Amino acid sequence: MKYFTTVNDITDSGGLVKAALALKKNPFAHSHLGKNKTLGLIFLNPSLRTRLSTQKAARMLGMDVVIMNMDKESWAIEWKDDVIMNGSTVEHIKDAAAVLGMYCDIIGIRCFASLSDRGQDYSEHLLVQLMRYCQVPVVSLESATLHPLQSLADAITIAEHQRKGIRPKVVLTWAPHIKPLPQAVANSFSEWMLRLDTDVTIACPEGYDLCEDYTRGAKLTHNQEEALKDADFIYVKNWSAYEPYGAMPEVKTNWMLTEEKYRLSAQAHIMHCLPVRRNLELSSALIDHPNSLVKHQAENRLYAAMVVLKTMLETVRKTETSTIEVQEIEQV
Amino acid sequence: MKYFTTVNDITDSGGLVKAALALKKNPFAHSHLGKNKTLGLIFLNPSLRTRLSTQKAARMLGMDVVIMNMDKESWAIEWKDDVIMNGSTVEHIKDAAAVLGMYCDIIGIRCFASLSDRGQDYSEHLLVQLMRYCQVPVVSLESATLHPLQSLADAITIAEHQRKGIRPKVVLTWAPHIKPLPQAVANSFSEWMLRLDTDVTIACPEGYDLCEDYTRGAKLTHNQEEALKDADFIYVKNWSAYEPYGAMPEVKTNWMLTEEKYRLSAQAHIMHCLPVRRNLELSSALIDHPNSLVKHQAENRLYAAMVVLKTMLETVRKTETSTIEVQEIEQV
Amino acid sequence: MKYFTTVNDITDSGGLVKAALALKKNPFAHSHLGKNKTLGLIFLNPSLRTRLSTQKAARMLGMDVVIMNMDKESWAIEWKDDVIMNGSTVEHIKDAAAVLGMYCDIIGIRCFASLSDRGQDYSEHLLVQLMRYCQVPVVSLESATLHPLQSLADAITIAEHQRKGIRPKVVLTWAPHIKPLPQAVANSFSEWMLRLDTDVTIACPEGYDLCEDYTRGAKLTHNQEEALKDADFIYVKNWSAYEPYGAMPEVKTNWMLTEEKYRLSAQAHIMHCLPVRRNLELSSALIDHPNSLVKHQAENRLYAAMVVLKTMLETVRKTETSTIEVQEIEQV
């Protein structure tokens, strides 16, 4: 695995989930795999779970970790090609990425959506520029349109809690918020659930339909109550409008998940990626409900990061071995 | 030891000092104790000594360390229960702490006093919320009212320098400053010295009396010169008023410790927790005086942190062993 | 080696370059040398290459690394002696450095020029104060007047690319910029190249002559085209005026290195320390040119840092051994 930025980077997503569950049972079994390897983590945005879980996952694999809070600790980066750099940016991504690729064996980057330029956000401009120039494996720590480590952790959590032999009904339901948020978690959850063997329903108010590229195959509805009926897993998340991009069209009914609405489900498991605004997105009581999986999701971020890094390290090791073999052959 | 937030968390404070001195002689003797264990350090306030010494102590015990500069690198945290989170806070401590507790085996937190709401500060609202929700051992890296790692380092330093068989006279003397500081170091030094076998005198100007809960048993005076007489250890520190909370009532005489005043003592050892404002709190000459212990205090921060982490790790290991034994018994 | 702040700290600069090239071939051969040793990195200014390469070099030697972003994570430091600290600074460098020296075995510091007070900058006030008070080996991560790790990396890169038996013509040529930059990289490159066996030419517009102390022995010219003729290595770099200090006197001709000007050289290798402003300092095409060494320079930062830290660690180990021997003799 060279890149981990979308479910499409994975050939066997179910196998990856199983491999993560195996790691969870025996987390220190590969503590030498990452020896003498460095993971570089680049943050352009704040992070708690991702920062800590990825760091810890790498350390559990024996890797060294270096962290760069870009813009705070380093120089302002120029992301556009072919410009005369006589403004505020100090270093071009082409040069910064090449250097990072020299010092790190794997790079993780967090780069949120701007929510101002949809074309640029949905082209994953920043992520693609890094991948283009750094020449080493790259793992997304949440990009403009997707959050694959979160979705993998969600998939692991669902695998642990679904009833055997039954295709679960998974409902992604929009939640209120006070400011426009990216669509990344919602897009990502949808594309992963559709790839895995689940029955996906996405409920949101009019004006909040997600980009079709990520939801094709899901049941789409503007009726929250209908969607929640018989749900096995309810995933609560806010996002802003895809069209007009980043807008927050007025919603006349209350979409917060309450205990009353929850009763429509089949005693569903309650999910949220965190951070969550209590009593705004969903009621405090539901986050702390016996059926809530939010802590499990957070814990599984560790094993999601670990299985991805492990797979990448194995690819790196394989490349090294074949390079050494080639060298040996050449020397003969 | 599950918590280290006050001298009251310790049953045998003298024994802890002795254990720290033993570690100082052989600091790498336990370099495998922390293997595969992670210390999370959360900073809500700046830190130099605490940040470096705690990190180094943990590494000397073989632990991995992750650092989180909250508010700079992560989300704004909501500390109050039962609120509708429609303001500027993004994540509730209940969720953040639970997640931190999943990724870390021990958590350290630095959370200074606000100096605006005494009730909240003296209830140790932030520290208590973290302890309540994270479910792992917590060590205070200075809280609103106390600074136990500093006081333990001070106790170690005094143990190294006191004359055998003589109960030392320890004087805590207030010093001038340009802005209101918390009472944490003073409260903490007082409660530790009272617990250990020392003769404690606290001298401060009128209006600066500390909260009785921490000073009961000490001689209290507003006469600095009298207090300094025959002192074996002089601890210099500024703090703001407890009543009215956070105020800086005018002081008409100069309380800076000078060489002239120092001569009243019994060639006392001079102590300060650092950072110190030279020539404002005490004269430069006294900080650099042959009898000054400020560097020893700073060095002993290492062994204070180390003995606390070691004790906590032993508790964690013991719990793991008994859990494993219970599992084994259940499996039989 | 106790200090690495200028080429004058080195007795055998050619030997150091060779040692670095040996390390590059076998980077993990000394991975136990730094066991139980801590490198403290202090940043007063932003950093990408230096931060990552020094960290990685230390880890490859088995050292532990602690990082302190001063002013962001710690207290404001007072650098002047004999002041009454009743202003905004919270801790004196005398105390902070002593403490850092207690927790760290080697300290690295980045402290850029102010460009406002030449006397203070060229006295290396900050660096000298740290060295004076911390009592452990200190490596400059770029100071007010010099950037020795960069110059060592440059020297390593030139050693790798120069033709055998031919003394290379090395040209340092000034480049345009939008704001005044320190003279550190230029001073440093000049003093290292003059020490090594190269033919040094420095070209800059009138008004931009560097301080003679660093350029004595080099050919100095204000004619860029003449300078470039027959160059084997072209090093491009902006700097502000030494006199009047920090000024940017108007330059009427365009000093940006273009492909047209490049053709004057002997198919020279193109060098820049990065970060570089593309199409302002030199054309994008030249940075990406087959003869460009900028990525090699960045990669060699690793081995520059590594050879310096290795040499310092060997000094530290030797001191420890002789101290132990002295103790053993005393005990006999």
mmCIF file of N, CA, C and O in Angstrom, chain B residues 186-253:
data_model
loop_
_atom_site.group_PDB
_atom_site.id
_atom_site.type_symbol
_atom_site.label_atom_id
_atom_site.label_comp_id
_atom_site.label_asym_id
_atom_site.label_seq_id
_atom_site.Cartn_x
_atom_site.Cartn_y
_atom_site.Cartn_z
ATOM 1 N N ALA B 186 3.136 28.020 46.894
ATOM 2 C CA ALA B 186 3.189 28.314 48.332
ATOM 3 C C ALA B 186 2.321 27.341 49.121
ATOM 4 O O ALA B 186 2.767 26.742 50.110
ATOM 5 N N ASN B 187 1.089 27.147 48.710
ATOM 6 C CA ASN B 187 0.213 26.171 49.374
ATOM 7 C C ASN B 187 0.884 24.806 49.444
ATOM 8 O O ASN B 187 0.870 24.129 50.475
ATOM 9 N N SER B 188 1.425 24.413 48.326
ATOM 10 C CA SER B 188 1.962 23.074 48.169
ATOM 11 C C SER B 188 3.208 22.892 49.029
ATOM 12 O O SER B 188 3.344 21.892 49.755
ATOM 13 N N PHE B 189 4.122 23.866 48.984
ATOM 14 C CA PHE B 189 5.330 23.788 49.802
ATOM 15 C C PHE B 189 4.952 23.686 51.271
ATOM 16 O O PHE B 189 5.498 22.867 52.021
ATOM 17 N N SER B 190 3.973 24.489 51.667
ATOM 18 C CA SER B 190 3.547 24.474 53.072
ATOM 19 C C SER B 190 2.996 23.112 53.470
ATOM 20 O O SER B 190 3.403 22.536 54.488
ATOM 21 N N GLU B 191 2.100 22.544 52.670
ATOM 22 C CA GLU B 191 1.499 21.270 53.094
ATOM 23 C C GLU B 191 2.522 20.130 53.117
ATOM 24 O O GLU B 191 2.433 19.235 53.962
ATOM 25 N N TRP B 192 3.516 20.170 52.232
ATOM 26 C CA TRP B 192 4.542 19.128 52.233
ATOM 27 C C TRP B 192 5.490 19.297 53.415
ATOM 28 O O TRP B 192 5.859 18.323 54.069
ATOM 29 N N MET B 193 5.888 20.525 53.698
ATOM 30 C CA MET B 193 6.834 20.749 54.797
ATOM 31 C C MET B 193 6.202 20.412 56.145
ATOM 32 O O MET B 193 6.861 19.884 57.046
ATOM 33 N N LEU B 194 4.896 20.700 56.251
ATOM 34 C CA LEU B 194 4.200 20.386 57.496
ATOM 35 C C LEU B 194 4.087 18.876 57.687
ATOM 36 O O LEU B 194 4.128 18.373 58.806
ATOM 37 N N ARG B 195 3.952 18.168 56.603
ATOM 38 C CA ARG B 195 3.838 16.720 56.683
ATOM 39 C C ARG B 195 5.185 16.080 57.044
ATOM 40 O O ARG B 195 5.253 15.135 57.834
ATOM 41 N N LEU B 196 6.244 16.633 56.468
ATOM 42 C CA LEU B 196 7.585 16.136 56.786
ATOM 43 C C LEU B 196 8.009 16.746 58.123
ATOM 44 O O LEU B 196 7.382 17.675 58.615
ATOM 45 N N ASP B 197 9.078 16.276 58.665
ATOM 46 C CA ASP B 197 9.431 16.697 60.028
ATOM 47 C C ASP B 197 10.232 17.998 60.036
ATOM 48 O O ASP B 197 11.421 18.019 60.310
ATOM 49 N N THR B 198 9.552 19.115 59.697
ATOM 50 C CA THR B 198 10.236 20.406 59.691
ATOM 51 C C THR B 198 9.447 21.429 60.500
ATOM 52 O O THR B 198 8.249 21.266 60.740
ATOM 53 N N ASP B 199 10.148 22.488 60.873
ATOM 54 C CA ASP B 199 9.562 23.592 61.644
ATOM 55 C C ASP B 199 9.246 24.712 60.647
ATOM 56 O O ASP B 199 10.158 25.361 60.133
ATOM 57 N N VAL B 200 7.964 24.910 60.330
ATOM 58 C CA VAL B 200 7.586 25.788 59.215
ATOM 59 C C VAL B 200 7.137 27.167 59.685
ATOM 60 O O VAL B 200 6.263 27.283 60.555
ATOM 61 N N THR B 201 7.736 28.199 59.098
ATOM 62 C CA THR B 201 7.296 29.580 59.313
ATOM 63 C C THR B 201 6.929 30.186 57.961
ATOM 64 O O THR B 201 7.656 30.010 56.987
ATOM 65 N N ILE B 202 5.792 30.869 57.915
ATOM 66 C CA ILE B 202 5.396 31.540 56.665
ATOM 67 C C ILE B 202 5.281 33.027 56.932
ATOM 68 O O ILE B 202 4.522 33.459 57.810
ATOM 69 N N ALA B 203 6.066 33.814 56.197
ATOM 70 C CA ALA B 203 6.057 35.266 56.368
ATOM 71 C C ALA B 203 5.525 35.929 55.108
ATOM 72 O O ALA B 203 5.982 35.633 54.006
ATOM 73 N N CYS B 204 4.540 36.808 55.306
ATOM 74 C CA CYS B 204 4.024 37.559 54.154
ATOM 75 C C CYS B 204 3.473 38.885 54.635
ATOM 76 O O CYS B 204 3.182 39.037 55.822
ATOM 77 N N PRO B 205 3.324 39.851 53.739
ATOM 78 C CA PRO B 205 2.742 41.127 54.145
ATOM 79 C C PRO B 205 1.269 40.934 54.504
ATOM 80 O O PRO B 205 0.651 39.947 54.082
ATOM 81 N N GLU B 206 0.717 41.886 55.218
ATOM 82 C CA GLU B 206 -0.720 41.835 55.512
ATOM 83 C C GLU B 206 -1.501 41.818 54.209
ATOM 84 O O GLU B 206 -1.146 42.493 53.257
ATOM 85 N N GLY B 207 -2.532 40.999 54.187
ATOM 86 C CA GLY B 207 -3.348 40.895 52.973
ATOM 87 C C GLY B 207 -2.979 39.712 52.114
ATOM 88 O O GLY B 207 -3.689 39.392 51.163
ATOM 89 N N TYR B 208 -1.867 39.073 52.463
ATOM 90 C CA TYR B 208 -1.396 37.963 51.629
ATOM 91 C C TYR B 208 -1.463 36.605 52.338
ATOM 92 O O TYR B 208 -0.845 35.647 51.889
ATOM 93 N N ASP B 209 -2.208 36.533 53.440
ATOM 94 C CA ASP B 209 -2.316 35.253 54.159
ATOM 95 C C ASP B 209 -2.871 34.164 53.235
ATOM 96 O O ASP B 209 -3.851 34.363 52.524
ATOM 97 N N LEU B 210 -2.223 33.012 53.299
ATOM 98 C CA LEU B 210 -2.668 31.879 52.475
ATOM 99 C C LEU B 210 -3.903 31.228 53.079
ATOM 100 O O LEU B 210 -4.230 31.445 54.251
ATOM 101 N N CYS B 211 -4.560 30.400 52.316
ATOM 102 C CA CYS B 211 -5.710 29.631 52.790
ATOM 103 C C CYS B 211 -5.264 28.717 53.928
ATOM 104 O O CYS B 211 -4.285 27.975 53.803
ATOM 105 N N GLU B 212 -6.006 28.774 55.033
ATOM 106 C CA GLU B 212 -5.643 28.019 56.248
ATOM 107 C C GLU B 212 -5.503 26.514 56.022
ATOM 108 O O GLU B 212 -4.748 25.839 56.719
ATOM 109 N N ASP B 213 -6.258 25.997 55.082
ATOM 110 C CA ASP B 213 -6.252 24.547 54.868
ATOM 111 C C ASP B 213 -4.857 23.994 54.623
ATOM 112 O O ASP B 213 -4.595 22.817 54.872
ATOM 113 N N TYR B 214 -3.990 24.851 54.091
ATOM 114 C CA TYR B 214 -2.656 24.379 53.730
ATOM 115 C C TYR B 214 -1.595 24.779 54.741
ATOM 116 O O TYR B 214 -0.462 24.321 54.668
ATOM 117 N N THR B 215 -1.936 25.694 55.660
ATOM 118 C CA THR B 215 -0.905 26.266 56.543
ATOM 119 C C THR B 215 -1.113 25.917 58.015
ATOM 120 O O THR B 215 -0.309 26.312 58.856
ATOM 121 N N ARG B 216 -2.173 25.190 58.309
ATOM 122 C CA ARG B 216 -2.473 24.850 59.697
ATOM 123 C C ARG B 216 -1.293 24.080 60.316
ATOM 124 O O ARG B 216 -0.919 23.026 59.822
ATOM 125 N N GLY B 217 -0.733 24.651 61.372
ATOM 126 C CA GLY B 217 0.433 24.018 61.993
ATOM 127 C C GLY B 217 1.697 24.828 61.782
ATOM 128 O O GLY B 217 2.702 24.619 62.462
ATOM 129 N N ALA B 218 1.676 25.758 60.836
ATOM 130 C CA ALA B 218 2.851 26.605 60.577
ATOM 131 C C ALA B 218 2.779 27.864 61.446
ATOM 132 O O ALA B 218 1.700 28.287 61.851
ATOM 133 N N LYS B 219 3.960 28.443 61.732
ATOM 134 C CA LYS B 219 3.972 29.767 62.360
ATOM 135 C C LYS B 219 3.713 30.800 61.282
ATOM 136 O O LYS B 219 4.417 30.824 60.270
ATOM 137 N N LEU B 220 2.725 31.661 61.508
ATOM 138 C CA LEU B 220 2.399 32.675 60.503
ATOM 139 C C LEU B 220 2.793 34.045 61.024
ATOM 140 O O LEU B 220 2.507 34.378 62.188
ATOM 141 N N THR B 221 3.429 34.849 60.213
ATOM 142 C CA THR B 221 3.848 36.177 60.673
ATOM 143 C C THR B 221 3.850 37.170 59.521
ATOM 144 O O THR B 221 3.985 36.777 58.356
ATOM 145 N N HIS B 222 3.691 38.446 59.859
ATOM 146 C CA HIS B 222 3.823 39.517 58.864
ATOM 147 C C HIS B 222 5.162 40.221 59.015
ATOM 148 O O HIS B 222 5.403 41.237 58.375
ATOM 149 N N ASN B 223 6.008 39.676 59.880
ATOM 150 C CA ASN B 223 7.309 40.287 60.139
ATOM 151 C C ASN B 223 8.415 39.443 59.495
ATOM 152 O O ASN B 223 8.814 38.404 60.020
ATOM 153 N N GLN B 224 8.892 39.894 58.361
ATOM 154 C CA GLN B 224 9.844 39.105 57.589
ATOM 155 C C GLN B 224 11.155 38.904 58.351
ATOM 156 O O GLN B 224 11.712 37.791 58.379
ATOM 157 N N GLU B 225 11.668 39.983 58.952
ATOM 158 C CA GLU B 225 12.981 39.916 59.596
ATOM 159 C C GLU B 225 12.964 38.914 60.754
ATOM 160 O O GLU B 225 13.891 38.121 60.928
ATOM 161 N N GLU B 226 11.893 38.945 61.516
ATOM 162 C CA GLU B 226 11.761 38.008 62.627
ATOM 163 C C GLU B 226 11.719 36.565 62.114
ATOM 164 O O GLU B 226 12.351 35.670 62.663
ATOM 165 N N ALA B 227 10.989 36.392 61.033
ATOM 166 C CA ALA B 227 10.852 35.036 60.466
ATOM 167 C C ALA B 227 12.202 34.484 60.021
ATOM 168 O O ALA B 227 12.505 33.297 60.205
ATOM 169 N N LEU B 228 13.014 35.325 59.420
ATOM 170 C CA LEU B 228 14.276 34.866 58.842
ATOM 171 C C LEU B 228 15.302 34.452 59.897
ATOM 172 O O LEU B 228 16.236 33.697 59.599
ATOM 173 N N LYS B 229 15.133 34.945 61.099
ATOM 174 C CA LYS B 229 16.083 34.670 62.177
ATOM 175 C C LYS B 229 16.284 33.163 62.354
ATOM 176 O O LYS B 229 15.328 32.420 62.525
ATOM 177 N N ASP B 230 17.544 32.750 62.304
ATOM 178 C CA ASP B 230 17.903 31.340 62.544
ATOM 179 C C ASP B 230 17.325 30.355 61.522
ATOM 180 O O ASP B 230 17.295 29.144 61.759
ATOM 181 N N ALA B 231 16.877 30.869 60.385
ATOM 182 C CA ALA B 231 16.332 29.967 59.353
ATOM 183 C C ALA B 231 17.438 29.060 58.813
ATOM 184 O O ALA B 231 18.570 29.491 58.607
ATOM 185 N N ASP B 232 17.091 27.800 58.573
ATOM 186 C CA ASP B 232 18.020 26.862 57.915
ATOM 187 C C ASP B 232 17.769 26.823 56.404
ATOM 188 O O ASP B 232 18.686 26.602 55.616
ATOM 189 N N PHE B 233 16.518 26.996 56.029
ATOM 190 C CA PHE B 233 16.141 27.035 54.606
ATOM 191 C C PHE B 233 15.194 28.217 54.394
ATOM 192 O O PHE B 233 14.227 28.358 55.144
ATOM 193 N N ILE B 234 15.508 29.057 53.425
ATOM 194 C CA ILE B 234 14.606 30.168 53.088
ATOM 195 C C ILE B 234 14.055 29.924 51.695
ATOM 196 O O ILE B 234 14.804 29.828 50.725
ATOM 197 N N TYR B 235 12.734 29.808 51.608
ATOM 198 C CA TYR B 235 12.070 29.569 50.326
ATOM 199 C C TYR B 235 11.384 30.867 49.916
ATOM 200 O O TYR B 235 10.492 31.359 50.606
ATOM 201 N N VAL B 236 11.805 31.433 48.809
ATOM 202 C CA VAL B 236 11.288 32.721 48.349
ATOM 203 C C VAL B 236 10.245 32.485 47.265
ATOM 204 O O VAL B 236 10.478 31.729 46.321
ATOM 205 N N LYS B 237 9.099 33.161 47.383
ATOM 206 C CA LYS B 237 8.047 32.947 46.371
ATOM 207 C C LYS B 237 7.011 34.046 46.463
ATOM 208 O O LYS B 237 6.583 34.412 47.544
ATOM 209 N N ASN B 238 6.594 34.519 45.323
ATOM 210 C CA ASN B 238 5.473 35.462 45.305
ATOM 211 C C ASN B 238 4.157 34.714 45.177
ATOM 212 O O ASN B 238 4.090 33.625 44.606
ATOM 213 N N TRP B 239 3.095 35.310 45.720
ATOM 214 C CA TRP B 239 1.734 34.849 45.429
ATOM 215 C C TRP B 239 0.782 36.023 45.602
ATOM 216 O O TRP B 239 1.121 37.007 46.252
ATOM 217 N N SER B 240 -0.379 35.915 44.989
ATOM 218 C CA SER B 240 -1.390 36.972 45.119
ATOM 219 C C SER B 240 -2.289 36.661 46.310
ATOM 220 O O SER B 240 -2.198 35.598 46.916
ATOM 221 N N ALA B 241 -3.187 37.589 46.624
ATOM 222 C CA ALA B 241 -4.036 37.436 47.818
ATOM 223 C C ALA B 241 -5.066 36.321 47.634
ATOM 224 O O ALA B 241 -5.575 36.100 46.535
ATOM 225 N N TYR B 242 -5.336 35.653 48.766
ATOM 226 C CA TYR B 242 -6.416 34.648 48.771
ATOM 227 C C TYR B 242 -7.758 35.360 48.974
ATOM 228 O O TYR B 242 -8.780 34.928 48.477
ATOM 229 N N GLU B 243 -7.684 36.507 49.691
ATOM 230 C CA GLU B 243 -8.927 37.250 50.007
ATOM 231 C C GLU B 243 -8.635 38.741 49.984
ATOM 232 O O GLU B 243 -7.844 39.171 50.838
ATOM 233 N N PRO B 244 -9.108 39.600 49.098
ATOM 234 C CA PRO B 244 -9.943 39.228 47.948
ATOM 235 C C PRO B 244 -9.104 38.495 46.909
ATOM 236 O O PRO B 244 -7.979 38.883 46.623
ATOM 237 N N TYR B 245 -9.693 37.476 46.367
ATOM 238 C CA TYR B 245 -8.968 36.486 45.574
ATOM 239 C C TYR B 245 -8.259 37.098 44.362
ATOM 240 O O TYR B 245 -8.865 37.767 43.530
ATOM 241 N N GLY B 246 -6.958 36.847 44.292
ATOM 242 C CA GLY B 246 -6.184 37.289 43.135
ATOM 243 C C GLY B 246 -5.743 38.740 43.194
ATOM 244 O O GLY B 246 -5.109 39.230 42.257
ATOM 245 N N ALA B 247 -6.071 39.438 44.301
ATOM 246 C CA ALA B 247 -5.708 40.857 44.428
ATOM 247 C C ALA B 247 -4.228 41.011 44.752
ATOM 248 O O ALA B 247 -3.547 40.047 45.099
ATOM 249 N N MET B 248 -3.726 42.238 44.587
ATOM 250 C CA MET B 248 -2.348 42.565 44.952
ATOM 251 C C MET B 248 -2.347 43.789 45.856
ATOM 252 O O MET B 248 -1.970 44.883 45.432
ATOM 253 N N PRO B 249 -2.755 43.605 47.126
ATOM 254 C CA PRO B 249 -2.784 44.765 48.034
ATOM 255 C C PRO B 249 -1.402 45.417 48.118
ATOM 256 O O PRO B 249 -0.387 44.737 48.084
ATOM 257 N N GLU B 250 -1.385 46.727 48.230
ATOM 258 C CA GLU B 250 -0.134 47.487 48.273
ATOM 259 C C GLU B 250 0.728 47.051 49.467
ATOM 260 O O GLU B 250 0.222 46.816 50.555
ATOM 261 N N VAL B 251 2.027 46.934 49.217
ATOM 262 C CA VAL B 251 2.958 46.578 50.293
ATOM 263 C C VAL B 251 3.932 47.739 50.467
ATOM 264 O O VAL B 251 4.604 48.129 49.514
ATOM 265 N N LYS B 252 3.985 48.288 51.679
ATOM 266 C CA LYS B 252 4.752 49.527 51.863
ATOM 267 C C LYS B 252 6.247 49.307 52.060
ATOM 268 O O LYS B 252 7.057 50.141 51.708
ATOM 269 N N THR B 253 6.605 48.184 52.652
ATOM 270 C CA THR B 253 8.049 47.909 52.829
ATOM 271 C C THR B 253 8.520 46.981 51.719
ATOM 272 O O THR B 253 7.712 46.349 51.049
#
